[in-house]
PDB file of C-alpha atoms in Angstrom:
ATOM      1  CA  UNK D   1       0.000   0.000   0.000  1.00 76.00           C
ATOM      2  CA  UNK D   2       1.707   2.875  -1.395  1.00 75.00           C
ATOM      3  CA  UNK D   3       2.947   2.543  -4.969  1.00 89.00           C
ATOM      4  CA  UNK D   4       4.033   5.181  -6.309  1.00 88.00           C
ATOM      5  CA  UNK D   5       5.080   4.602  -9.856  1.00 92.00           C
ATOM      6  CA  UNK D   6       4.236   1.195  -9.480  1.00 93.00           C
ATOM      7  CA  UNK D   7       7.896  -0.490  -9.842  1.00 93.00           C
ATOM      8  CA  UNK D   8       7.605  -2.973  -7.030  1.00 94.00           C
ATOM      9  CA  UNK D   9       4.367  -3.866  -8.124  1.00 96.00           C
ATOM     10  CA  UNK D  10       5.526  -4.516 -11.854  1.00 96.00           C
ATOM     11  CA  UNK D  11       8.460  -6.462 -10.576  1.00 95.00           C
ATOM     12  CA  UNK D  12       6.210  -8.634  -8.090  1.00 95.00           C
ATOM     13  CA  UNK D  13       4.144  -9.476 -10.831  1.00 97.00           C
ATOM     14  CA  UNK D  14       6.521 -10.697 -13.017  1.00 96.00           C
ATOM     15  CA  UNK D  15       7.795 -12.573 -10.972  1.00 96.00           C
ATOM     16  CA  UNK D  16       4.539 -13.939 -10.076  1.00 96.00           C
ATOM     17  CA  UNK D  17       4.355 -15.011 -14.214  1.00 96.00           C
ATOM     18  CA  UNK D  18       7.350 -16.685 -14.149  1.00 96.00           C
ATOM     19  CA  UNK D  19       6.010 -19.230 -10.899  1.00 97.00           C
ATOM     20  CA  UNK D  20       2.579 -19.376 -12.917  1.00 97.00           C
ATOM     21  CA  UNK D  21       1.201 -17.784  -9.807  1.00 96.00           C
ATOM     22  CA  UNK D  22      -2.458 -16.793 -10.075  1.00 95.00           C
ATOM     23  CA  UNK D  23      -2.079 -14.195  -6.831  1.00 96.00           C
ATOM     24  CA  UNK D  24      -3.349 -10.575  -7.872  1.00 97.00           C
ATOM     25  CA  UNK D  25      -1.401  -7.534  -7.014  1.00 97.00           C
ATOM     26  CA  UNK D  26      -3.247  -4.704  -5.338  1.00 97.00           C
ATOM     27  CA  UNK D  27      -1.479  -1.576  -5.980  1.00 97.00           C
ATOM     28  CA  UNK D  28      -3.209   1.198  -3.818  1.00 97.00           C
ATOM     29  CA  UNK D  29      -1.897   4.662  -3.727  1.00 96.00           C
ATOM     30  CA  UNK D  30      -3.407   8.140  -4.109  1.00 95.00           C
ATOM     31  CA  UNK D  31      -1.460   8.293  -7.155  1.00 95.00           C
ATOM     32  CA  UNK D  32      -1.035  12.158  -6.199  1.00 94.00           C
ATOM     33  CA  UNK D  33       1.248  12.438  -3.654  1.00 94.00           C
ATOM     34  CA  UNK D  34       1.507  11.952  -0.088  1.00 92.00           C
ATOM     35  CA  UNK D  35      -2.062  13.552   1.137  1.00 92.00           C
ATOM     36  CA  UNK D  36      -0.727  15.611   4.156  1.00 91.00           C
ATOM     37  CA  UNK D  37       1.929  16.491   5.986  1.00 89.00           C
ATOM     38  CA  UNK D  38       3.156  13.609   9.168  1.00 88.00           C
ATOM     39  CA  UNK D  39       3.441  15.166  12.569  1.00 83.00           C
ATOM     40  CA  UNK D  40       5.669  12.561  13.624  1.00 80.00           C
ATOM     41  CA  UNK D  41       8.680  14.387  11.875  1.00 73.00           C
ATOM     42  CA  UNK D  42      10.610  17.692  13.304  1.00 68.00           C
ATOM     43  CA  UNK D  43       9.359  20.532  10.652  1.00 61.00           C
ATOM     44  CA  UNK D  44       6.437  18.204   9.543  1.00 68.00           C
ATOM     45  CA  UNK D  45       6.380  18.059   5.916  1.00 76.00           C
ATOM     46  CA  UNK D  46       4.716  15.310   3.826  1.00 84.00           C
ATOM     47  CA  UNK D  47       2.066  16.404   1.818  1.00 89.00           C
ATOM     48  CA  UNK D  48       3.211  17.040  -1.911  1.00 89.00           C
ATOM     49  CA  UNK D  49       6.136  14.219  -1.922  1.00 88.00           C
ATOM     50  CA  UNK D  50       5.678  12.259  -4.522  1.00 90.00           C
ATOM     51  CA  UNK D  51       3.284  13.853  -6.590  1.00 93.00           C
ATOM     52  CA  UNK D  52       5.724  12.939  -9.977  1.00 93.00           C
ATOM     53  CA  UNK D  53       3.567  10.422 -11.221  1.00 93.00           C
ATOM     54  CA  UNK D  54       0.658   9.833 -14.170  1.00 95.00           C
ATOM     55  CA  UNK D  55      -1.895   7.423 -13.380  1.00 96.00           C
ATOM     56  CA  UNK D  56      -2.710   6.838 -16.732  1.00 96.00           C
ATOM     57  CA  UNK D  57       1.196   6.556 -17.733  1.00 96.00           C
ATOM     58  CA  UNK D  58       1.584   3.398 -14.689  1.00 97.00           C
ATOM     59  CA  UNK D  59      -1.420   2.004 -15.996  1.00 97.00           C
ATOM     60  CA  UNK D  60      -0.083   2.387 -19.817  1.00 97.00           C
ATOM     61  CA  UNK D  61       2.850   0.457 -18.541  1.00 96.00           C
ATOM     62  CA  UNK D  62       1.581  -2.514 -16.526  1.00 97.00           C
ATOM     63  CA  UNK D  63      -0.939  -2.922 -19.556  1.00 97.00           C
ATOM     64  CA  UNK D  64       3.010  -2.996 -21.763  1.00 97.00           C
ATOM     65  CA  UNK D  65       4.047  -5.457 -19.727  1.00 96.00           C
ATOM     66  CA  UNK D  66       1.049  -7.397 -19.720  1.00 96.00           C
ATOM     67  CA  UNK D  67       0.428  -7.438 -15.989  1.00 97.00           C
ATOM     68  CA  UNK D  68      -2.904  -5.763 -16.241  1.00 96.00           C
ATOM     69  CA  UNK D  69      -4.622  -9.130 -15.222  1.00 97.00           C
ATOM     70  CA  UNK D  70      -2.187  -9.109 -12.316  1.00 97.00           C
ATOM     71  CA  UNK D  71      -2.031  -5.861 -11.247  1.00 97.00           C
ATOM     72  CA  UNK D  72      -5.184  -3.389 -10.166  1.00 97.00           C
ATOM     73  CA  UNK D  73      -4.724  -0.315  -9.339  1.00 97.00           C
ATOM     74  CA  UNK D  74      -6.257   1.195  -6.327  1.00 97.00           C
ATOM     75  CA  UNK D  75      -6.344   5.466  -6.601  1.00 97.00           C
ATOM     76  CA  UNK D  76      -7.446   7.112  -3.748  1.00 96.00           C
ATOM     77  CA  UNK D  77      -7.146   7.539   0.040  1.00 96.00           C
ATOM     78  CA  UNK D  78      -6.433   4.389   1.868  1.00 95.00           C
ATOM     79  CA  UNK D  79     -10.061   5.323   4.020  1.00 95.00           C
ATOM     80  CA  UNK D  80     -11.930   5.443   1.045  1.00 97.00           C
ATOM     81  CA  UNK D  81     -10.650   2.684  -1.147  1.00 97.00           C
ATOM     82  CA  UNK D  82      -9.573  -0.410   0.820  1.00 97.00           C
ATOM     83  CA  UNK D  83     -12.988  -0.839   1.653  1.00 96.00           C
ATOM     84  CA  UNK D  84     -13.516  -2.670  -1.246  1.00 96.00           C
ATOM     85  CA  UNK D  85     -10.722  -5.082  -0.465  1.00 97.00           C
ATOM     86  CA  UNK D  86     -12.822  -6.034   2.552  1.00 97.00           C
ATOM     87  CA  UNK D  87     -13.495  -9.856   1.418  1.00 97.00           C
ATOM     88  CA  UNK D  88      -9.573 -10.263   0.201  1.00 97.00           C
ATOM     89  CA  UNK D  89      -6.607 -12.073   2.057  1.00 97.00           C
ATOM     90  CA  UNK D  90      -3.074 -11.453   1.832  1.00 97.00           C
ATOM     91  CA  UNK D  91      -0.117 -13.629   1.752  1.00 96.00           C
ATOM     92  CA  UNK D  92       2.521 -10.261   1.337  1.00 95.00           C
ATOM     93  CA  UNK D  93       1.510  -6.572   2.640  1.00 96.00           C
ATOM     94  CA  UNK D  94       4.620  -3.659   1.361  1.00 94.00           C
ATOM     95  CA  UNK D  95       3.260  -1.302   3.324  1.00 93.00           C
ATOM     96  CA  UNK D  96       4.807   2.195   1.961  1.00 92.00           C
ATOM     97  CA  UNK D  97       2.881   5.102   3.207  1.00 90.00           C
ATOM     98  CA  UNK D  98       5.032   7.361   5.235  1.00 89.00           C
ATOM     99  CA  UNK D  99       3.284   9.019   7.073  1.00 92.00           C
ATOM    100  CA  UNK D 100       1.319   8.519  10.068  1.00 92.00           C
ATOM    101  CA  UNK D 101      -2.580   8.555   9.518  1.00 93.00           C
ATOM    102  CA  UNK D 102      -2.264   6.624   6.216  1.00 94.00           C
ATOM    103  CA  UNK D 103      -0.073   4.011   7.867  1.00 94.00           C
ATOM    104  CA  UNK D 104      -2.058   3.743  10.816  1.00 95.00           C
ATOM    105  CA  UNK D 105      -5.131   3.235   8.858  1.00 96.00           C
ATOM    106  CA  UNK D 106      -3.625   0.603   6.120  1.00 97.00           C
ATOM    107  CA  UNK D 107      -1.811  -2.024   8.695  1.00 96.00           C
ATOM    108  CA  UNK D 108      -5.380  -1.610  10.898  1.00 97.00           C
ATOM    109  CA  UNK D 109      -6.634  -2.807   7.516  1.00 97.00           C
ATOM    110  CA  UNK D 110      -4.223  -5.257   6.040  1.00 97.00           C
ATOM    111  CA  UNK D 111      -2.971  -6.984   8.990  1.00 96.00           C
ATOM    112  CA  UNK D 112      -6.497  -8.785  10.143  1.00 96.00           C
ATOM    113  CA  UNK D 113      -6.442  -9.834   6.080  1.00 97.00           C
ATOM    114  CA  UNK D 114      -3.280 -11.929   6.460  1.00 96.00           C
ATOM    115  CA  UNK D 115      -2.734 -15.328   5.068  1.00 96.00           C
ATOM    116  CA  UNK D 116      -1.391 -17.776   8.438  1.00 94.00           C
ATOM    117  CA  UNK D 117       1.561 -17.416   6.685  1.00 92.00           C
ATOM    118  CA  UNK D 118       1.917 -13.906   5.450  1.00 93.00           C
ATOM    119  CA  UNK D 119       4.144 -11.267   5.839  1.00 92.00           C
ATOM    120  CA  UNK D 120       3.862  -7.189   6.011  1.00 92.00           C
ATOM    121  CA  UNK D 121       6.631  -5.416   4.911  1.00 91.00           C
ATOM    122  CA  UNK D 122       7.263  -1.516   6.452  1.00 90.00           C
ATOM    123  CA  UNK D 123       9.160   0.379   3.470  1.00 86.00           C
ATOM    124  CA  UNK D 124       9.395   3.563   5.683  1.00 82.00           C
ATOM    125  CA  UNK D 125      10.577   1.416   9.053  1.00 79.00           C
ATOM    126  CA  UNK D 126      13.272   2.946  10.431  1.00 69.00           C
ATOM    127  CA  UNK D 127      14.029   5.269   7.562  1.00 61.00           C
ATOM    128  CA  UNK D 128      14.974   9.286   8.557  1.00 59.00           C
ATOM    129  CA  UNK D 129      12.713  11.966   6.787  1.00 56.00           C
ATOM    130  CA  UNK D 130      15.118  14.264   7.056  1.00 57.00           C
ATOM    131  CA  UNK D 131      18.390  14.879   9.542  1.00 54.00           C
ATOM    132  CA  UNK D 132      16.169  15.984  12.240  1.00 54.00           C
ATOM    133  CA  UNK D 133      16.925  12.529  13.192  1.00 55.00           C
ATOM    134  CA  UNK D 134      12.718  12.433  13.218  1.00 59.00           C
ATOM    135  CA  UNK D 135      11.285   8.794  11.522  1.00 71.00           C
ATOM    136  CA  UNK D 136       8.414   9.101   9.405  1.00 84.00           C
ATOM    137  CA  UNK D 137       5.258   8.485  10.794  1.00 89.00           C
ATOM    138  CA  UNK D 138       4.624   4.608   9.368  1.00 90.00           C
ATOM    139  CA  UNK D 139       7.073   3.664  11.651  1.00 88.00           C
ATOM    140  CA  UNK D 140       5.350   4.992  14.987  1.00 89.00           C
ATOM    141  CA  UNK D 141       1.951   3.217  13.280  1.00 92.00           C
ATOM    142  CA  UNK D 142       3.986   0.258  13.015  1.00 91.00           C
ATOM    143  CA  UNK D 143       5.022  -0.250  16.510  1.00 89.00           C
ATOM    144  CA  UNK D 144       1.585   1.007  18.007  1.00 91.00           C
ATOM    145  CA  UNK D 145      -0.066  -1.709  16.267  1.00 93.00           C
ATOM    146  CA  UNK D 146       2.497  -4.460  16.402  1.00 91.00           C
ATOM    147  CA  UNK D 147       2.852  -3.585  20.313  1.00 90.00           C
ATOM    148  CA  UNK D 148      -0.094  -5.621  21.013  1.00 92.00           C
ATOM    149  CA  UNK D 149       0.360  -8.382  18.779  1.00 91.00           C
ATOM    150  CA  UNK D 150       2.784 -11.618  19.156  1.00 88.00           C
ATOM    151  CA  UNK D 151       5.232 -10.703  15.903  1.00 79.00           C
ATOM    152  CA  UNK D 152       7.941  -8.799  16.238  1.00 74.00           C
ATOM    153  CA  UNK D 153       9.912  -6.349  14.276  1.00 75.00           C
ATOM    154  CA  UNK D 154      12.660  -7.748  12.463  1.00 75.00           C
ATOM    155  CA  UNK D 155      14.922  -5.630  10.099  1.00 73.00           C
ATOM    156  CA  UNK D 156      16.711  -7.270   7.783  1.00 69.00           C
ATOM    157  CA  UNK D 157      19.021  -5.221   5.209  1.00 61.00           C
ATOM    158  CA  UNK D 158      21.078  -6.273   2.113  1.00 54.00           C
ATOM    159  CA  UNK D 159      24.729  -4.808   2.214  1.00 54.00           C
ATOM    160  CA  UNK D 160      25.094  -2.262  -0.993  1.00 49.00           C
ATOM    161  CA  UNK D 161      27.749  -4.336  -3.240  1.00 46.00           C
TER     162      UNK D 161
END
């Protein structure tokens, strides 16, 4: 949740091809820009980021790469859209929001819809907004919600080659 340009997403789904996988992506995102600022940061700032994308250009592309019966794209604010994922489960949540409120409100979605054996991803865990030292907001919604639940954080990082 949280796509962006949709690169993950493409890259999921092919791989998904290549196993003969019949999983669906969901790629939700505003497909604007981050929707407002996160008070979680020093000098909150948020709203605007990532407002370089074309909705019509991602789809253009998944349809290029024929993913477009993999892939549907979600556009809108996480409280008005996921609704409508209400009956689905998920085996893998990449939960990229950033900020606070949209994070909050996605994991308090997603994680309920977990497979036994699923796994939720936090793009923004531990990353710096800025060096104010301040993390974004996902990561505070992460850790509120996982606080009361028996899974723990675990980050894992490749070494840059």
């Amino acid at each position: 949740m949280g796509s962006w340009k949709a690169g993950n997403a493409i890259l999921m789904a092919k791989f998904l091809k290549q196993i003969k996988s019949r999983k669906k992506i969901f790629a939700c995102d505003t497909f604007e820009g981050i929707p407002k600022d996160d008070r979680f940061v020093n000098n909150p700032k948020g709203k605007g980021l990532f407002s370089d994308v074309n909705f019509e250009e991602i789809s253009s592309k998944i349809k290029t790469f024929e993913l477009d019966d993999t892939i549907y794209l979600v556009k809108g604010l996480f409280e008005n859209t996921l609704k409508n994922l209400n009956d689905e489960k998920f085996s893998l949540v990449f939960l990229d929001c950033n900020i606070y409120d949209s994070a909050k409100f996605a994991i308090s979605f997603a994680y309920p819809r977990l497979t036994d054996d699923g796994i939720l991803i936090s793009h923004c865990y531990g990353v710096k907004k800025d060096d104010s030292n301040s993390l974004w907001g996902e990561a505070v919604a992460v850790n509120e919600y996982l606080s009361s639940k028996p899974e723990q954080v675990v980050i894992d990082s490749l070494p840059f080659f």
